[in-house]
Amino acid sequence: MAKTKITVNNNGSLRIEGDDFEIVDKEGNSYGLGGRTLVSICRCGLSKNKPFCDGSHKGHFEHEAKAFDLPPKK
């Protein structure tokens, strides 16, 4: 089984891809993903299909995604 990969897109969504992942709401209920192995999660708050991205961020959200190391866990 391939591991799940989350990509932080520049000026956009979080892209989640893999053969086996689940997205749940705060109560633990699963979103029906219809067999998808790739979805994008909204980071800008403008999507009308939250938590999923609908492209509303275009021209309204800026963030250059650059990886970095978190400080050691306390």
XYZ file of C-alpha atoms in Angstrom:
74
model
C 0.000 0.000 0.000
C 1.368 3.422 -0.974
C 1.615 5.928 1.841
C -0.610 8.982 1.855
C 1.045 12.172 0.620
C -0.080 15.697 1.544
C 1.232 18.531 -0.621
C 0.977 22.165 0.477
C 0.385 24.027 -2.783
C 1.648 27.558 -3.347
C -1.262 30.010 -3.141
C -3.749 27.203 -2.782
C -5.022 24.006 -1.277
C -3.682 21.002 0.562
C -3.568 18.126 -1.935
C -4.101 14.700 -0.375
C -3.324 11.635 -2.428
C -3.013 7.954 -1.692
C -4.753 4.637 -1.970
C -6.122 4.578 1.560
C -7.048 7.703 3.520
C -10.110 8.924 5.355
C -11.339 12.456 6.061
C -13.665 12.876 9.026
C -15.593 15.770 10.560
C -15.206 16.861 14.193
C -17.631 14.138 15.297
C -15.701 11.390 13.506
C -18.161 10.993 10.612
C -16.461 10.142 7.324
C -16.861 12.283 4.221
C -17.932 10.159 1.257
C -15.041 10.486 -1.163
C -16.611 8.405 -3.914
C -13.523 6.226 -4.361
C -11.219 9.192 -5.014
C -7.507 8.721 -4.395
C -6.852 12.484 -4.674
C -8.709 15.421 -3.094
C -7.807 19.029 -2.326
C -8.636 20.681 0.987
C -9.359 24.429 1.167
C -6.854 26.604 3.062
C -8.209 30.047 2.146
C -11.721 29.758 3.593
C -13.406 30.955 0.378
C -14.600 27.597 -0.990
C -18.327 27.033 -1.228
C -17.590 23.289 -0.930
C -15.604 23.321 2.358
C -13.606 21.500 3.478
C -12.834 20.750 -0.168
C -11.238 23.260 -2.536
C -13.324 24.650 -5.395
C -10.662 27.017 -6.793
C -12.115 30.169 -5.170
C -8.654 31.048 -3.800
C -7.310 32.096 -7.196
C -6.128 35.686 -6.889
C -7.291 35.921 -3.254
C -4.783 33.857 -1.271
C -1.007 34.094 -1.148
C 1.337 31.671 0.523
C 4.635 30.359 -0.804
C 4.900 26.803 0.467
C 8.465 26.083 1.575
C 9.261 23.077 3.739
C 11.030 23.614 7.063
C 11.817 21.633 10.198
C 9.641 22.096 13.273
C 11.474 22.665 16.566
C 11.976 19.597 18.758
C 8.866 18.332 20.501
C 8.670 19.402 24.184
